[in-house]
Coordinates of C-alpha atoms in Angstrom, one line a residue:
Chain A
N1 CA -1.1 -19.8 5.0
A2 CA -3.9 -17.4 3.2
G3 CA -2.5 -14.0 4.5
V4 CA -5.0 -11.4 4.0
T5 CA -7.9 -12.3 2.0
Q6 CA -10.5 -9.9 0.3
T7 CA -14.0 -10.9 -0.8
P8 CA -15.7 -10.3 -3.5
K9 CA -12.8 -9.8 -6.1
F10 CA -15.0 -7.7 -8.5
Q11 CA -18.4 -6.0 -7.9
V12 CA -20.4 -3.5 -10.1
L13 CA -23.0 -1.3 -8.1
K14 CA -25.5 1.2 -9.4
T15 CA -25.4 4.6 -7.8
G16 CA -27.1 4.7 -4.5
Q17 CA -26.9 1.0 -3.8
S18 CA -24.9 -0.1 -0.3
M19 CA -22.5 -3.2 -0.1
T20 CA -20.1 -4.3 2.4
L21 CA -16.5 -5.4 1.6
Q22 CA -15.1 -8.0 3.7
C23 CA -11.4 -8.7 4.7
A24 CA -10.1 -11.2 7.2
Q25 CA -6.1 -11.9 7.9
D26 CA -5.0 -15.2 9.7
M27 CA -1.7 -13.9 10.9
N28 CA -2.8 -12.5 14.2
H29 CA -1.9 -9.2 13.3
N30 CA -3.4 -6.3 15.7
S31 CA -3.8 -3.4 12.9
M32 CA -5.5 -3.5 9.6
Y33 CA -6.2 -0.9 7.1
W34 CA -8.4 0.0 4.0
Y35 CA -7.0 1.8 1.0
R36 CA -8.5 2.6 -2.2
Q37 CA -6.1 2.8 -5.5
D38 CA -7.0 5.2 -8.4
P39 CA -4.7 5.6 -11.5
G40 CA -1.9 7.9 -10.8
M41 CA -2.9 8.3 -7.2
G42 CA -1.2 5.7 -5.1
L43 CA -2.5 4.2 -2.1
R44 CA -5.0 6.4 -0.2
L45 CA -5.7 5.5 3.3
I46 CA -9.5 5.2 3.9
Y47 CA -9.8 3.9 7.6
Y48 CA -7.5 1.8 9.7
S49 CA -7.9 0.2 13.3
A50 CA -4.8 -0.1 15.4
S51 CA -6.2 -2.8 17.4
E52 CA -9.5 -4.5 18.1
G53 CA -12.4 -2.4 19.2
T54 CA -10.6 0.8 17.8
T55 CA -10.9 2.8 14.3
D56 CA -9.5 6.0 12.9
K57 CA -10.2 7.9 9.8
G58 CA -7.5 8.1 7.2
E59 CA -7.1 10.3 4.7
V60 CA -10.4 9.9 2.2
P61 CA -12.9 8.6 4.9
N62 CA -16.1 10.3 3.5
G63 CA -18.9 7.9 2.1
Y64 CA -17.6 5.0 4.0
N65 CA -17.8 3.2 7.4
V66 CA -16.0 0.4 9.0
S67 CA -16.5 -2.2 11.3
R68 CA -13.5 -4.2 13.4
L69 CA -15.9 -7.1 13.8
N70 CA -13.1 -9.4 15.9
K71 CA -9.2 -9.5 15.5
R72 CA -9.3 -11.2 12.2
E73 CA -11.8 -9.0 10.4
F74 CA -12.3 -5.8 9.3
S75 CA -15.2 -4.4 6.8
L76 CA -15.8 -1.5 4.6
R77 CA -19.2 -0.2 4.0
L78 CA -20.5 1.6 1.2
E79 CA -24.2 2.9 2.3
S80 CA -24.9 4.9 -0.9
A81 CA -22.4 4.4 -3.7
A82 CA -21.1 7.1 -6.0
P83 CA -19.5 6.9 -9.2
S84 CA -16.5 8.6 -7.6
Q85 CA -16.1 5.7 -5.4
T86 CA -15.3 3.3 -8.5
S87 CA -11.7 2.0 -7.7
V88 CA -9.5 -0.9 -6.4
Y89 CA -9.9 -1.2 -2.6
F90 CA -7.0 -3.0 -0.8
C91 CA -7.1 -4.3 3.2
A92 CA -3.8 -4.8 4.6
S93 CA -2.5 -5.8 7.9
S94 CA 0.3 -5.6 10.3
A95 CA 1.5 -6.8 13.6
A96 CA 1.7 -5.0 16.8
Y97 CA 5.1 -2.6 16.6
S98 CA 5.5 -3.3 12.9
Y99 CA 5.9 -1.0 10.3
E100 CA 5.7 -3.6 7.7
Q101 CA 2.1 -3.9 6.1
Y102 CA 0.7 -6.9 4.4
F103 CA -2.0 -6.5 1.6
G104 CA -4.8 -8.6 0.1
P105 CA -5.5 -8.9 -3.6
G106 CA -7.8 -6.3 -3.8
T107 CA -11.7 -6.0 -4.6
R108 CA -12.3 -4.1 -8.2
L109 CA -15.3 -1.8 -7.7
T110 CA -17.2 -0.3 -10.1
V111 CA -20.4 2.3 -9.5
T112 CA -22.7 3.1 -12.4
Chain B
G1 CA -0.8 16.4 5.2
Q2 CA 2.7 14.7 4.6
Q3 CA 3.6 13.7 0.8
L4 CA 5.9 11.7 -0.5
N5 CA 7.5 12.9 -4.0
Q6 CA 8.5 9.3 -6.2
S7 CA 10.4 9.9 -9.3
P8 CA 10.4 8.8 -12.0
Q9 CA 6.8 8.2 -12.9
S10 CA 7.6 5.4 -15.4
M11 CA 10.7 4.0 -17.0
F12 CA 11.0 1.8 -20.1
I13 CA 14.3 -0.3 -20.4
Q14 CA 15.9 -3.0 -21.9
E15 CA 16.3 -6.6 -20.3
G16 CA 19.5 -6.5 -18.6
E17 CA 20.0 -2.9 -17.8
D18 CA 20.1 -1.3 -14.1
V19 CA 17.2 0.7 -12.7
S20 CA 17.2 3.6 -9.9
M21 CA 14.3 5.2 -8.4
N22 CA 13.8 7.4 -5.7
C23 CA 11.4 9.0 -3.0
T24 CA 11.5 12.2 -1.3
S25 CA 9.4 13.9 1.3
S26 CA 9.3 17.2 3.2
S27 CA 9.5 15.6 6.3
I28 CA 11.6 12.9 8.5
F29 CA 10.6 9.3 8.3
N30 CA 11.0 6.6 10.9
T31 CA 11.0 3.7 8.2
W32 CA 11.0 3.6 4.8
L33 CA 9.4 0.8 2.8
W34 CA 9.6 -0.5 -0.8
Y35 CA 6.4 -2.3 -2.5
K36 CA 6.0 -4.2 -5.8
Q37 CA 2.5 -4.3 -7.4
D38 CA 2.1 -6.8 -10.5
P39 CA -1.0 -6.5 -12.5
G40 CA -4.3 -7.4 -11.0
E41 CA -2.5 -8.1 -7.7
G42 CA -2.0 -6.4 -4.4
P43 CA 1.4 -4.7 -3.3
V44 CA 3.9 -6.9 -1.9
L45 CA 6.6 -6.0 0.4
L46 CA 10.4 -6.2 -1.1
I47 CA 12.7 -4.3 1.5
A48 CA 12.2 -2.4 4.9
L49 CA 14.5 0.1 6.2
Y50 CA 14.8 1.3 9.6
K51 CA 17.9 3.3 10.1
A52 CA 19.3 6.4 8.5
G53 CA 22.1 5.4 6.3
E54 CA 21.1 1.9 5.9
L55 CA 21.9 -0.2 2.9
T56 CA 19.8 -3.3 2.5
S57 CA 19.7 -6.1 -0.7
N58 CA 17.1 -8.5 -1.5
G59 CA 18.6 -10.5 -4.4
R60 CA 19.0 -7.9 -7.4
L61 CA 17.4 -5.1 -5.5
T62 CA 19.1 -2.8 -3.1
A63 CA 17.7 -0.1 -1.2
Q64 CA 18.8 2.7 0.9
F65 CA 17.5 5.1 3.8
G66 CA 18.6 8.5 3.1
I67 CA 21.0 10.0 5.6
T68 CA 18.8 13.0 6.0
R69 CA 15.7 10.7 6.8
K70 CA 13.8 12.5 4.1
D71 CA 14.3 10.4 1.0
S72 CA 15.1 6.6 0.0
F73 CA 16.3 5.0 -3.2
L74 CA 15.7 1.6 -4.9
N75 CA 17.9 -0.2 -7.4
I76 CA 17.5 -3.0 -9.6
S77 CA 20.3 -4.8 -11.3
A78 CA 20.3 -6.5 -14.5
S79 CA 16.7 -6.3 -15.1
I80 CA 14.6 -9.3 -16.4
P81 CA 11.3 -9.1 -17.9
S82 CA 9.2 -10.4 -14.7
D83 CA 10.6 -7.3 -13.2
V84 CA 7.6 -5.4 -14.7
G85 CA 5.1 -3.7 -12.4
I86 CA 4.7 -0.6 -10.2
Y87 CA 7.1 -0.1 -7.3
F88 CA 5.6 2.1 -4.6
C89 CA 7.8 3.6 -1.7
A90 CA 6.0 3.9 1.3
G91 CA 7.2 5.9 4.7
Q92 CA 5.9 5.9 8.3
P93 CA 6.4 9.0 10.1
N94 CA 4.8 8.0 13.5
Q95 CA 4.8 4.8 15.8
A96 CA 4.3 1.5 14.4
G97 CA 0.8 0.3 13.5
T98 CA -0.3 3.8 12.4
A99 CA -0.9 4.4 8.6
L100 CA 2.1 4.3 6.0
I101 CA 2.2 7.0 3.4
F102 CA 2.7 5.9 -0.1
G103 CA 4.2 7.5 -3.0
K104 CA 2.4 7.6 -6.5
G105 CA 4.7 4.7 -8.0
T106 CA 7.3 4.0 -10.6
T107 CA 5.8 2.0 -13.4
L108 CA 8.5 -0.2 -14.8
S109 CA 8.4 -1.8 -18.5
V110 CA 11.5 -4.0 -19.6
S111 CA 11.7 -5.2 -23.2
S112 CA 13.5 -8.0 -24.1

């Protein structure tokens, strides 16, 4: 049982480049989330999807877009990367009516 | 927006010592969760609390949901080197499936 998987694990981008971070879960969870983690800032929510077909902005959505491709997959896109988006990105999922979120291993992104 | 204040920010202890950390908020939460993050990994759920006053244990870890519903505590007894990591509290003020609010973390170092 893989849980939540994320690809890639590491990525280096130049300013202005675009990329998509992929996330998939095999726990049949309804809700999925994208967070970013910066030193001393804890985890901040970028976007979330409460169920298939819906997405909502979190605390720090600017510069990002998301797609809930199906129940298993939730992708995060950076259209024009900026150095301020250098961070570690985590995807998480939770079952319907559950408060417990389960996290993937993270994607470490550096924008130069 | 809602914020969680987590303290202390960091702790340096000797193996065998007990550890205590806490999290407070300015508003009421329905659920408190405690996560641990090992270096280079995603956060892992340790304990979930659902009722005011609830006291829950997971091995050497014990967490409590404060009676005011505005705070939570995590205690680790007889610390060992593998307890090293960042501990995050998280609270959920609204219905299940919506975003968690995270504290900024307590970094624990254990010397043997």
